[in-house]
mmCIF file of N, CA, C and O in Angstrom:
data_model
loop_
_atom_site.group_PDB
_atom_site.id
_atom_site.type_symbol
_atom_site.label_atom_id
_atom_site.label_comp_id
_atom_site.label_asym_id
_atom_site.label_seq_id
_atom_site.Cartn_x
_atom_site.Cartn_y
_atom_site.Cartn_z
ATOM 1 N N UNK A 98 17.542 -2.102 3.219
ATOM 2 C CA UNK A 98 16.270 -2.771 3.360
ATOM 3 C C UNK A 98 16.047 -3.636 2.133
ATOM 4 O O UNK A 98 16.020 -3.139 1.026
ATOM 5 N N UNK A 99 15.861 -4.945 2.352
ATOM 6 C CA UNK A 99 15.746 -5.887 1.246
ATOM 7 C C UNK A 99 14.504 -5.674 0.396
ATOM 8 O O UNK A 99 14.521 -5.907 -0.803
ATOM 9 N N UNK A 100 13.420 -5.258 1.030
ATOM 10 C CA UNK A 100 12.182 -5.131 0.275
ATOM 11 C C UNK A 100 11.975 -3.729 -0.301
ATOM 12 O O UNK A 100 10.911 -3.408 -0.794
ATOM 13 N N UNK A 101 13.001 -2.875 -0.239
ATOM 14 C CA UNK A 101 12.872 -1.524 -0.788
ATOM 15 C C UNK A 101 12.903 -1.576 -2.309
ATOM 16 O O UNK A 101 13.660 -2.317 -2.906
ATOM 17 N N UNK A 102 12.031 -0.792 -2.911
ATOM 18 C CA UNK A 102 12.015 -0.685 -4.367
ATOM 19 C C UNK A 102 11.991 0.782 -4.733
ATOM 20 O O UNK A 102 11.451 1.600 -4.015
ATOM 21 N N UNK A 103 12.618 1.136 -5.821
ATOM 22 C CA UNK A 103 12.616 2.511 -6.320
ATOM 23 C C UNK A 103 11.727 2.565 -7.547
ATOM 24 O O UNK A 103 11.722 1.655 -8.358
ATOM 25 N N UNK A 104 10.988 3.617 -7.683
ATOM 26 C CA UNK A 104 10.104 3.770 -8.829
ATOM 27 C C UNK A 104 10.638 4.818 -9.795
ATOM 28 O O UNK A 104 9.880 5.550 -10.405
ATOM 29 N N UNK A 105 11.935 4.923 -9.932
ATOM 30 C CA UNK A 105 12.513 5.890 -10.844
ATOM 31 C C UNK A 105 12.354 7.316 -10.356
ATOM 32 O O UNK A 105 12.294 8.237 -11.153
ATOM 33 N N UNK A 106 12.300 7.510 -9.057
ATOM 34 C CA UNK A 106 12.134 8.840 -8.502
ATOM 35 C C UNK A 106 13.474 9.555 -8.511
ATOM 36 O O UNK A 106 14.495 8.979 -8.201
ATOM 37 N N UNK A 107 13.450 10.828 -8.865
ATOM 38 C CA UNK A 107 14.692 11.554 -9.020
ATOM 39 C C UNK A 107 15.243 12.089 -7.710
ATOM 40 O O UNK A 107 16.434 12.312 -7.588
ATOM 41 N N UNK A 108 14.416 12.301 -6.710
ATOM 42 C CA UNK A 108 14.880 12.898 -5.472
ATOM 43 C C UNK A 108 15.382 11.838 -4.509
ATOM 44 O O UNK A 108 14.771 10.794 -4.338
ATOM 45 N N UNK A 109 16.486 12.147 -3.832
ATOM 46 C CA UNK A 109 17.025 11.224 -2.844
ATOM 47 C C UNK A 109 16.146 11.156 -1.600
ATOM 48 O O UNK A 109 16.289 10.276 -0.772
ATOM 49 N N UNK A 110 15.202 12.077 -1.456
ATOM 50 C CA UNK A 110 14.336 12.116 -0.290
ATOM 51 C C UNK A 110 13.128 11.203 -0.431
ATOM 52 O O UNK A 110 12.335 11.099 0.481
ATOM 53 N N UNK A 111 12.946 10.579 -1.562
ATOM 54 C CA UNK A 111 11.761 9.771 -1.803
ATOM 55 C C UNK A 111 12.117 8.296 -1.797
ATOM 56 O O UNK A 111 12.992 7.866 -2.515
ATOM 57 N N UNK A 112 11.441 7.544 -0.960
ATOM 58 C CA UNK A 112 11.682 6.117 -0.843
ATOM 59 C C UNK A 112 10.356 5.385 -0.952
ATOM 60 O O UNK A 112 9.378 5.811 -0.362
ATOM 61 N N UNK A 113 10.351 4.310 -1.698
ATOM 62 C CA UNK A 113 9.169 3.469 -1.786
ATOM 63 C C UNK A 113 9.557 2.099 -1.268
ATOM 64 O O UNK A 113 10.567 1.551 -1.672
ATOM 65 N N UNK A 114 8.774 1.556 -0.363
ATOM 66 C CA UNK A 114 9.071 0.220 0.121
ATOM 67 C C UNK A 114 7.787 -0.556 0.304
ATOM 68 O O UNK A 114 6.743 0.010 0.603
ATOM 69 N N UNK A 115 7.889 -1.836 0.100
ATOM 70 C CA UNK A 115 6.755 -2.730 0.308
ATOM 71 C C UNK A 115 6.874 -3.291 1.707
ATOM 72 O O UNK A 115 7.918 -3.808 2.081
ATOM 73 N N UNK A 116 5.826 -3.175 2.475
ATOM 74 C CA UNK A 116 5.856 -3.621 3.858
ATOM 75 C C UNK A 116 4.784 -4.678 4.036
ATOM 76 O O UNK A 116 3.600 -4.382 4.072
ATOM 77 N N UNK A 117 5.211 -5.924 4.120
ATOM 78 C CA UNK A 117 4.251 -7.022 4.201
ATOM 79 C C UNK A 117 3.728 -7.239 5.616
ATOM 80 O O UNK A 117 2.653 -7.779 5.803
ATOM 81 N N UNK A 118 4.489 -6.798 6.633
ATOM 82 C CA UNK A 118 4.069 -7.069 7.994
ATOM 83 C C UNK A 118 3.071 -6.042 8.540
ATOM 84 O O UNK A 118 2.575 -6.181 9.636
ATOM 85 N N UNK A 119 2.755 -5.004 7.784
ATOM 86 C CA UNK A 119 1.808 -3.995 8.236
ATOM 87 C C UNK A 119 0.389 -4.522 8.082
ATOM 88 O O UNK A 119 0.014 -4.977 7.016
ATOM 89 N N UNK A 120 -0.431 -4.471 9.124
ATOM 90 C CA UNK A 120 -1.794 -4.991 9.010
ATOM 91 C C UNK A 120 -2.648 -4.118 8.098
ATOM 92 O O UNK A 120 -2.427 -2.914 7.999
ATOM 93 N N UNK A 121 -3.622 -4.720 7.467
ATOM 94 C CA UNK A 121 -4.532 -4.001 6.579
ATOM 95 C C UNK A 121 -5.405 -3.068 7.407
ATOM 96 O O UNK A 121 -5.953 -3.458 8.421
ATOM 97 N N UNK A 122 -5.526 -1.826 6.978
ATOM 98 C CA UNK A 122 -6.403 -0.863 7.619
ATOM 99 C C UNK A 122 -7.670 -0.771 6.797
ATOM 100 O O UNK A 122 -7.618 -0.395 5.628
ATOM 101 N N UNK A 123 -8.778 -1.144 7.370
ATOM 102 C CA UNK A 123 -10.048 -1.096 6.644
ATOM 103 C C UNK A 123 -10.512 0.345 6.524
ATOM 104 O O UNK A 123 -10.285 1.161 7.416
ATOM 105 N N UNK A 124 -11.145 0.659 5.405
ATOM 106 C CA UNK A 124 -11.682 2.001 5.222
ATOM 107 C C UNK A 124 -12.684 2.292 6.324
ATOM 108 O O UNK A 124 -13.469 1.441 6.712
ATOM 109 N N UNK A 125 -12.628 3.512 6.831
ATOM 110 C CA UNK A 125 -13.555 3.917 7.871
ATOM 111 C C UNK A 125 -13.061 3.656 9.282
ATOM 112 O O UNK A 125 -13.678 4.075 10.247
ATOM 113 N N UNK A 126 -11.909 2.983 9.443
ATOM 114 C CA UNK A 126 -11.372 2.753 10.780
ATOM 115 C C UNK A 126 -10.475 3.915 11.157
ATOM 116 O O UNK A 126 -9.952 4.621 10.288
ATOM 117 N N UNK A 127 -10.265 4.151 12.444
ATOM 118 C CA UNK A 127 -9.378 5.245 12.850
ATOM 119 C C UNK A 127 -7.972 5.020 12.311
ATOM 120 O O UNK A 127 -7.483 3.903 12.265
ATOM 121 N N UNK A 128 -7.331 6.092 11.898
ATOM 122 C CA UNK A 128 -5.976 6.004 11.375
ATOM 123 C C UNK A 128 -4.982 5.945 12.530
ATOM 124 O O UNK A 128 -5.290 6.284 13.663
ATOM 125 N N UNK A 129 -3.757 5.546 12.231
ATOM 126 C CA UNK A 129 -2.689 5.439 13.213
ATOM 127 C C UNK A 129 -2.492 6.782 13.911
ATOM 128 O O UNK A 129 -2.304 7.798 13.272
ATOM 129 N N UNK A 130 -2.521 6.788 15.237
ATOM 130 C CA UNK A 130 -2.328 8.030 15.981
ATOM 131 C C UNK A 130 -1.186 7.902 16.979
ATOM 132 O O UNK A 130 -1.137 8.630 17.950
ATOM 133 N N UNK A 131 -0.232 6.999 16.743
ATOM 134 C CA UNK A 131 0.855 6.808 17.702
ATOM 135 C C UNK A 131 1.856 7.959 17.688
ATOM 136 O O UNK A 131 2.622 8.115 18.619
ATOM 137 N N UNK A 132 1.862 8.780 16.655
ATOM 138 C CA UNK A 132 2.800 9.895 16.561
ATOM 139 C C UNK A 132 2.060 11.191 16.876
ATOM 140 O O UNK A 132 1.205 11.615 16.124
ATOM 141 N N UNK A 133 2.408 11.815 18.006
ATOM 142 C CA UNK A 133 1.686 13.008 18.431
ATOM 143 C C UNK A 133 1.922 14.188 17.489
ATOM 144 O O UNK A 133 1.087 15.074 17.403
ATOM 145 N N UNK A 134 3.056 14.226 16.792
ATOM 146 C CA UNK A 134 3.358 15.335 15.888
ATOM 147 C C UNK A 134 3.003 14.968 14.454
ATOM 148 O O UNK A 134 3.713 15.303 13.523
ATOM 149 N N UNK A 135 1.895 14.269 14.292
ATOM 150 C CA UNK A 135 1.481 13.839 12.958
ATOM 151 C C UNK A 135 0.051 14.271 12.689
ATOM 152 O O UNK A 135 -0.771 14.355 13.587
ATOM 153 N N UNK A 136 -0.202 14.533 11.417
ATOM 154 C CA UNK A 136 -1.561 14.758 10.948
ATOM 155 C C UNK A 136 -1.878 13.641 9.980
ATOM 156 O O UNK A 136 -0.979 13.079 9.355
ATOM 157 N N UNK A 137 -3.148 13.319 9.816
ATOM 158 C CA UNK A 137 -3.550 12.169 9.038
ATOM 159 C C UNK A 137 -4.572 12.565 7.985
ATOM 160 O O UNK A 137 -5.424 13.403 8.222
ATOM 161 N N UNK A 138 -4.441 11.943 6.809
ATOM 162 C CA UNK A 138 -5.339 12.225 5.690
ATOM 163 C C UNK A 138 -5.606 10.924 4.944
ATOM 164 O O UNK A 138 -4.666 10.211 4.582
ATOM 165 N N UNK A 139 -6.875 10.613 4.704
ATOM 166 C CA UNK A 139 -7.255 9.426 3.945
ATOM 167 C C UNK A 139 -7.886 9.903 2.638
ATOM 168 O O UNK A 139 -8.975 10.478 2.646
ATOM 169 N N UNK A 140 -7.192 9.673 1.512
ATOM 170 C CA UNK A 140 -7.677 10.119 0.200
ATOM 171 C C UNK A 140 -8.089 8.942 -0.681
ATOM 172 O O UNK A 140 -8.289 9.103 -1.879
ATOM 173 N N UNK A 141 -8.245 7.762 -0.095
ATOM 174 C CA UNK A 141 -8.512 6.557 -0.873
ATOM 175 C C UNK A 141 -9.806 6.608 -1.670
ATOM 176 O O UNK A 141 -9.903 5.979 -2.711
ATOM 177 N N UNK A 142 -10.784 7.353 -1.212
ATOM 178 C CA UNK A 142 -12.067 7.388 -1.918
ATOM 179 C C UNK A 142 -12.262 8.641 -2.773
ATOM 180 O O UNK A 142 -13.336 8.834 -3.340
ATOM 181 N N UNK A 143 -11.249 9.490 -2.861
ATOM 182 C CA UNK A 143 -11.383 10.725 -3.637
ATOM 183 C C UNK A 143 -11.041 10.486 -5.107
ATOM 184 O O UNK A 143 -10.089 9.770 -5.420
ATOM 185 N N UNK A 144 -11.772 11.128 -6.022
ATOM 186 C CA UNK A 144 -11.441 11.006 -7.449
ATOM 187 C C UNK A 144 -10.238 11.892 -7.793
ATOM 188 O O UNK A 144 -10.021 12.929 -7.166
ATOM 189 N N UNK A 145 -9.458 11.470 -8.784
ATOM 190 C CA UNK A 145 -8.327 12.276 -9.249
ATOM 191 C C UNK A 145 -8.869 13.569 -9.862
ATOM 192 O O UNK A 145 -9.939 13.563 -10.459
ATOM 193 N N UNK A 146 -8.182 14.654 -9.716
ATOM 194 C CA UNK A 146 -6.889 14.893 -9.057
ATOM 195 C C UNK A 146 -7.024 15.369 -7.619
ATOM 196 O O UNK A 146 -6.093 15.943 -7.058
ATOM 197 N N UNK A 147 -8.171 15.161 -6.990
ATOM 198 C CA UNK A 147 -8.416 15.664 -5.636
ATOM 199 C C UNK A 147 -7.380 15.190 -4.608
ATOM 200 O O UNK A 147 -6.954 15.989 -3.763
ATOM 201 N N UNK A 148 -6.925 13.929 -4.622
ATOM 202 C CA UNK A 148 -5.891 13.532 -3.660
ATOM 203 C C UNK A 148 -4.630 14.398 -3.762
ATOM 204 O O UNK A 148 -4.076 14.816 -2.742
ATOM 205 N N UNK A 149 -4.192 14.682 -4.980
ATOM 206 C CA UNK A 149 -3.004 15.514 -5.185
ATOM 207 C C UNK A 149 -3.200 16.883 -4.539
ATOM 208 O O UNK A 149 -2.335 17.364 -3.796
ATOM 209 N N UNK A 150 -4.338 17.510 -4.787
ATOM 210 C CA UNK A 150 -4.601 18.845 -4.248
ATOM 211 C C UNK A 150 -4.696 18.826 -2.725
ATOM 212 O O UNK A 150 -4.139 19.701 -2.054
ATOM 213 N N UNK A 151 -5.378 17.846 -2.169
ATOM 214 C CA UNK A 151 -5.535 17.754 -0.716
ATOM 215 C C UNK A 151 -4.182 17.532 -0.027
ATOM 216 O O UNK A 151 -3.887 18.151 0.993
ATOM 217 N N UNK A 152 -3.376 16.643 -0.602
ATOM 218 C CA UNK A 152 -2.068 16.345 -0.010
ATOM 219 C C UNK A 152 -1.168 17.581 -0.066
ATOM 220 O O UNK A 152 -0.529 17.946 0.929
ATOM 221 N N UNK A 153 -1.104 18.238 -1.216
ATOM 222 C CA UNK A 153 -0.258 19.431 -1.338
ATOM 223 C C UNK A 153 -0.724 20.551 -0.403
ATOM 224 O O UNK A 153 0.098 21.260 0.190
ATOM 225 N N UNK A 154 -2.026 20.706 -0.263
ATOM 226 C CA UNK A 154 -2.569 21.757 0.608
ATOM 227 C C UNK A 154 -2.139 21.531 2.057
ATOM 228 O O UNK A 154 -1.635 22.440 2.719
ATOM 229 N N UNK A 155 -2.291 20.309 2.559
ATOM 230 C CA UNK A 155 -1.901 20.025 3.940
ATOM 231 C C UNK A 155 -0.388 19.982 4.123
ATOM 232 O O UNK A 155 0.124 20.435 5.138
ATOM 233 N N UNK A 156 0.319 19.441 3.146
ATOM 234 C CA UNK A 156 1.778 19.358 3.240
ATOM 235 C C UNK A 156 2.409 20.745 3.329
ATOM 236 O O UNK A 156 3.426 20.933 3.993
ATOM 237 N N UNK A 157 1.799 21.723 2.685
ATOM 238 C CA UNK A 157 2.321 23.094 2.706
ATOM 239 C C UNK A 157 2.253 23.714 4.095
ATOM 240 O O UNK A 157 2.962 24.693 4.374
ATOM 241 N N UNK A 158 1.457 23.161 4.985
ATOM 242 C CA UNK A 158 1.311 23.720 6.326
ATOM 243 C C UNK A 158 2.145 22.994 7.377
ATOM 244 O O UNK A 158 2.084 23.354 8.554
ATOM 245 N N UNK A 159 2.922 21.990 6.967
ATOM 246 C CA UNK A 159 3.735 21.241 7.920
ATOM 247 C C UNK A 159 4.822 22.119 8.522
ATOM 248 O O UNK A 159 5.445 22.925 7.828
ATOM 249 N N UNK A 160 5.057 21.942 9.799
ATOM 250 C CA UNK A 160 6.143 22.627 10.480
ATOM 251 C C UNK A 160 7.267 21.619 10.723
ATOM 252 O O UNK A 160 7.026 20.405 10.686
ATOM 253 N N UNK A 161 8.498 22.069 10.964
ATOM 254 C CA UNK A 161 9.586 21.121 11.214
ATOM 255 C C UNK A 161 9.237 20.163 12.359
ATOM 256 O O UNK A 161 8.715 20.568 13.394
ATOM 257 N N UNK A 162 9.468 18.886 12.123
ATOM 258 C CA UNK A 162 9.177 17.858 13.108
ATOM 259 C C UNK A 162 7.777 17.284 13.007
ATOM 260 O O UNK A 162 7.474 16.278 13.632
ATOM 261 N N UNK A 163 6.933 17.908 12.222
ATOM 262 C CA UNK A 163 5.569 17.423 12.047
ATOM 263 C C UNK A 163 5.494 16.555 10.801
ATOM 264 O O UNK A 163 6.185 16.810 9.820
ATOM 265 N N UNK A 164 4.653 15.528 10.843
ATOM 266 C CA UNK A 164 4.489 14.629 9.708
ATOM 267 C C UNK A 164 3.044 14.613 9.249
ATOM 268 O O UNK A 164 2.125 14.796 10.042
ATOM 269 N N UNK A 165 2.869 14.352 7.959
ATOM 270 C CA UNK A 165 1.549 14.117 7.384
ATOM 271 C C UNK A 165 1.532 12.660 6.937
ATOM 272 O O UNK A 165 2.342 12.255 6.103
ATOM 273 N N UNK A 166 0.636 11.873 7.509
ATOM 274 C CA UNK A 166 0.477 10.470 7.155
ATOM 275 C C UNK A 166 -0.743 10.390 6.236
ATOM 276 O O UNK A 166 -1.842 10.767 6.636
ATOM 277 N N UNK A 167 -0.525 9.915 5.002
ATOM 278 C CA UNK A 167 -1.595 9.861 4.004
ATOM 279 C C UNK A 167 -1.868 8.413 3.630
ATOM 280 O O UNK A 167 -0.949 7.662 3.313
ATOM 281 N N UNK A 168 -3.144 8.058 3.632
ATOM 282 C CA UNK A 168 -3.567 6.739 3.166
ATOM 283 C C UNK A 168 -4.163 6.926 1.773
ATOM 284 O O UNK A 168 -5.075 7.728 1.582
ATOM 285 N N UNK A 169 -3.576 6.225 0.799
ATOM 286 C CA UNK A 169 -3.922 6.392 -0.615
ATOM 287 C C UNK A 169 -4.177 5.005 -1.203
ATOM 288 O O UNK A 169 -3.742 4.002 -0.644
ATOM 289 N N UNK A 170 -4.832 4.956 -2.344
ATOM 290 C CA UNK A 170 -5.086 3.658 -2.973
ATOM 291 C C UNK A 170 -4.108 3.338 -4.093
ATOM 292 O O UNK A 170 -4.214 2.293 -4.717
ATOM 293 N N UNK A 171 -3.143 4.224 -4.333
ATOM 294 C CA UNK A 171 -2.117 3.965 -5.358
ATOM 295 C C UNK A 171 -0.878 4.806 -5.063
ATOM 296 O O UNK A 171 -0.936 5.755 -4.292
ATOM 297 N N UNK A 172 0.234 4.462 -5.693
ATOM 298 C CA UNK A 172 1.456 5.257 -5.565
ATOM 299 C C UNK A 172 1.248 6.523 -6.398
ATOM 300 O O UNK A 172 1.055 6.445 -7.611
ATOM 301 N N UNK A 173 1.267 7.697 -5.768
ATOM 302 C CA UNK A 173 0.983 8.956 -6.468
ATOM 303 C C UNK A 173 2.227 9.535 -7.146
ATOM 304 O O UNK A 173 2.834 10.490 -6.659
ATOM 305 N N UNK A 174 2.595 8.988 -8.279
ATOM 306 C CA UNK A 174 3.845 9.346 -8.961
ATOM 307 C C UNK A 174 3.975 10.846 -9.254
ATOM 308 O O UNK A 174 5.066 11.396 -9.170
ATOM 309 N N UNK A 175 2.884 11.512 -9.581
ATOM 310 C CA UNK A 175 2.946 12.940 -9.904
ATOM 311 C C UNK A 175 3.204 13.808 -8.680
ATOM 312 O O UNK A 175 3.590 14.969 -8.807
ATOM 313 N N UNK A 176 3.027 13.278 -7.519
ATOM 314 C CA UNK A 176 3.176 14.034 -6.284
ATOM 315 C C UNK A 176 4.630 14.250 -5.875
ATOM 316 O O UNK A 176 4.976 15.298 -5.333
ATOM 317 N N UNK A 177 5.505 13.292 -6.147
ATOM 318 C CA UNK A 177 6.860 13.317 -5.600
ATOM 319 C C UNK A 177 7.669 14.552 -6.000
ATOM 320 O O UNK A 177 8.315 15.164 -5.157
ATOM 321 N N UNK A 178 7.653 14.929 -7.248
ATOM 322 C CA UNK A 178 8.417 16.099 -7.683
ATOM 323 C C UNK A 178 7.885 17.369 -7.028
ATOM 324 O O UNK A 178 8.661 18.245 -6.639
ATOM 325 N N UNK A 179 6.578 17.466 -6.888
ATOM 326 C CA UNK A 179 5.976 18.654 -6.261
ATOM 327 C C UNK A 179 6.342 18.758 -4.793
ATOM 328 O O UNK A 179 6.567 19.854 -4.278
ATOM 329 N N UNK A 180 6.408 17.634 -4.116
ATOM 330 C CA UNK A 180 6.834 17.661 -2.717
ATOM 331 C C UNK A 180 8.303 18.043 -2.597
ATOM 332 O O UNK A 180 8.680 18.839 -1.736
ATOM 333 N N UNK A 181 9.147 17.488 -3.462
ATOM 334 C CA UNK A 181 10.581 17.801 -3.442
ATOM 335 C C UNK A 181 10.822 19.284 -3.716
ATOM 336 O O UNK A 181 11.685 19.905 -3.081
ATOM 337 N N UNK A 182 10.065 19.865 -4.631
ATOM 338 C CA UNK A 182 10.186 21.304 -4.926
ATOM 339 C C UNK A 182 9.893 22.150 -3.694
ATOM 340 O O UNK A 182 10.414 23.250 -3.553
ATOM 341 N N UNK A 183 9.070 21.645 -2.800
ATOM 342 C CA UNK A 183 8.672 22.365 -1.594
ATOM 343 C C UNK A 183 9.559 22.029 -0.394
ATOM 344 O O UNK A 183 9.263 22.412 0.740
ATOM 345 N N UNK A 184 10.634 21.268 -0.623
ATOM 346 C CA UNK A 184 11.544 20.909 0.456
ATOM 347 C C UNK A 184 10.987 19.856 1.393
ATOM 348 O O UNK A 184 11.389 19.779 2.551
ATOM 349 N N UNK A 185 10.080 19.024 0.877
ATOM 350 C CA UNK A 185 9.483 17.979 1.686
ATOM 351 C C UNK A 185 10.011 16.624 1.253
ATOM 352 O O UNK A 185 10.326 16.421 0.081
ATOM 353 N N UNK A 186 10.118 15.714 2.192
ATOM 354 C CA UNK A 186 10.536 14.355 1.871
ATOM 355 C C UNK A 186 9.369 13.420 2.139
ATOM 356 O O UNK A 186 8.492 13.715 2.952
ATOM 357 N N UNK A 187 9.370 12.304 1.429
ATOM 358 C CA UNK A 187 8.272 11.354 1.562
ATOM 359 C C UNK A 187 8.813 9.932 1.567
ATOM 360 O O UNK A 187 9.719 9.603 0.815
ATOM 361 N N UNK A 188 8.269 9.127 2.459
ATOM 362 C CA UNK A 188 8.519 7.687 2.479
ATOM 363 C C UNK A 188 7.187 7.040 2.136
ATOM 364 O O UNK A 188 6.152 7.379 2.721
ATOM 365 N N UNK A 189 7.210 6.139 1.174
ATOM 366 C CA UNK A 189 5.993 5.480 0.711
ATOM 367 C C UNK A 189 6.064 4.007 1.061
ATOM 368 O O UNK A 189 6.988 3.320 0.649
ATOM 369 N N UNK A 190 5.102 3.553 1.828
ATOM 370 C CA UNK A 190 4.988 2.138 2.174
ATOM 371 C C UNK A 190 3.774 1.584 1.443
ATOM 372 O O UNK A 190 2.748 2.255 1.347
ATOM 373 N N UNK A 191 3.915 0.378 0.919
ATOM 374 C CA UNK A 191 2.812 -0.240 0.190
ATOM 375 C C UNK A 191 2.489 -1.596 0.812
ATOM 376 O O UNK A 191 2.976 -2.628 0.378
ATOM 377 N N UNK A 192 1.616 -1.582 1.859
ATOM 378 C CA UNK A 192 1.271 -2.837 2.524
ATOM 379 C C UNK A 192 0.531 -3.821 1.623
ATOM 380 O O UNK A 192 0.602 -5.015 1.842
ATOM 381 N N UNK A 193 -0.183 -3.316 0.628
ATOM 382 C CA UNK A 193 -0.872 -4.179 -0.329
ATOM 383 C C UNK A 193 -0.983 -3.417 -1.650
ATOM 384 O O UNK A 193 -0.765 -2.202 -1.682
ATOM 385 N N UNK A 194 -1.296 -4.087 -2.751
ATOM 386 C CA UNK A 194 -1.353 -3.399 -4.048
ATOM 387 C C UNK A 194 -2.335 -2.232 -4.088
ATOM 388 O O UNK A 194 -2.124 -1.278 -4.808
ATOM 389 N N UNK A 195 -3.397 -2.283 -3.297
ATOM 390 C CA UNK A 195 -4.398 -1.217 -3.331
ATOM 391 C C UNK A 195 -4.360 -0.305 -2.107
ATOM 392 O O UNK A 195 -5.272 0.475 -1.880
ATOM 393 N N UNK A 196 -3.273 -0.366 -1.338
ATOM 394 C CA UNK A 196 -3.151 0.477 -0.144
ATOM 395 C C UNK A 196 -1.730 1.005 -0.050
ATOM 396 O O UNK A 196 -0.777 0.236 0.015
ATOM 397 N N UNK A 197 -1.598 2.312 -0.045
ATOM 398 C CA UNK A 197 -0.305 2.985 0.030
ATOM 399 C C UNK A 197 -0.351 3.967 1.198
ATOM 400 O O UNK A 197 -1.337 4.686 1.367
ATOM 401 N N UNK A 198 0.716 3.991 1.997
ATOM 402 C CA UNK A 198 0.811 4.918 3.116
ATOM 403 C C UNK A 198 2.014 5.830 2.860
ATOM 404 O O UNK A 198 3.140 5.362 2.738
ATOM 405 N N UNK A 199 1.755 7.136 2.778
ATOM 406 C CA UNK A 199 2.801 8.134 2.575
ATOM 407 C C UNK A 199 3.086 8.819 3.902
ATOM 408 O O UNK A 199 2.143 9.210 4.607
ATOM 409 N N UNK A 200 4.349 8.987 4.237
ATOM 410 C CA UNK A 200 4.743 9.775 5.392
ATOM 411 C C UNK A 200 5.533 10.956 4.849
ATOM 412 O O UNK A 200 6.615 10.779 4.283
ATOM 413 N N UNK A 201 4.984 12.149 4.986
ATOM 414 C CA UNK A 201 5.568 13.375 4.418
ATOM 415 C C UNK A 201 6.042 14.246 5.571
ATOM 416 O O UNK A 201 5.322 14.454 6.550
ATOM 417 N N UNK A 202 7.274 14.788 5.425
ATOM 418 C CA UNK A 202 7.787 15.702 6.447
ATOM 419 C C UNK A 202 8.766 16.672 5.814
ATOM 420 O O UNK A 202 9.230 16.469 4.698
ATOM 421 N N UNK A 203 9.076 17.733 6.566
ATOM 422 C CA UNK A 203 10.015 18.748 6.077
ATOM 423 C C UNK A 203 11.405 18.135 5.989
ATOM 424 O O UNK A 203 11.886 17.524 6.946
ATOM 425 N N UNK A 204 12.065 18.297 4.847
ATOM 426 C CA UNK A 204 13.431 17.811 4.678
ATOM 427 C C UNK A 204 14.413 18.762 5.371
ATOM 428 O O UNK A 204 15.424 18.337 5.892
ATOM 429 N N UNK A 205 14.099 20.034 5.362
ATOM 430 C CA UNK A 205 14.915 21.043 6.007
ATOM 431 C C UNK A 205 13.981 22.022 6.725
ATOM 432 O O UNK A 205 12.829 22.193 6.318
ATOM 433 N N UNK A 206 14.446 22.674 7.778
ATOM 434 C CA UNK A 206 13.594 23.656 8.450
ATOM 435 C C UNK A 206 13.175 24.764 7.498
ATOM 436 O O UNK A 206 13.950 25.194 6.662
ATOM 437 N N UNK A 207 11.912 25.198 7.636
ATOM 438 C CA UNK A 207 11.389 26.269 6.785
ATOM 439 C C UNK A 207 11.896 27.614 7.231
ATOM 440 O O UNK A 207 12.146 27.862 8.352
#
């Protein structure tokens, strides 16, 4: 992928990419629900460190094949190692500088 960028993440399960063709999602609009095995979390308006805690809490309950889609206002660098420790993988898309979409799922069956 030409627009893929790495942010010095140590885990091979973590990918960050800039996606210019993704439409802007306005705050307060319904989140993407095209994936039936997905849960959704919008932490864009939460003060730090609340997004980290909310994401880790929900990610810990994921079952194999289920995804957690998180809408964030920044790339959560402190989150990646904690997810990797829990056997979770994350793909980070950044449609705009102030909008980040994380897709978190089990890397291996629990």
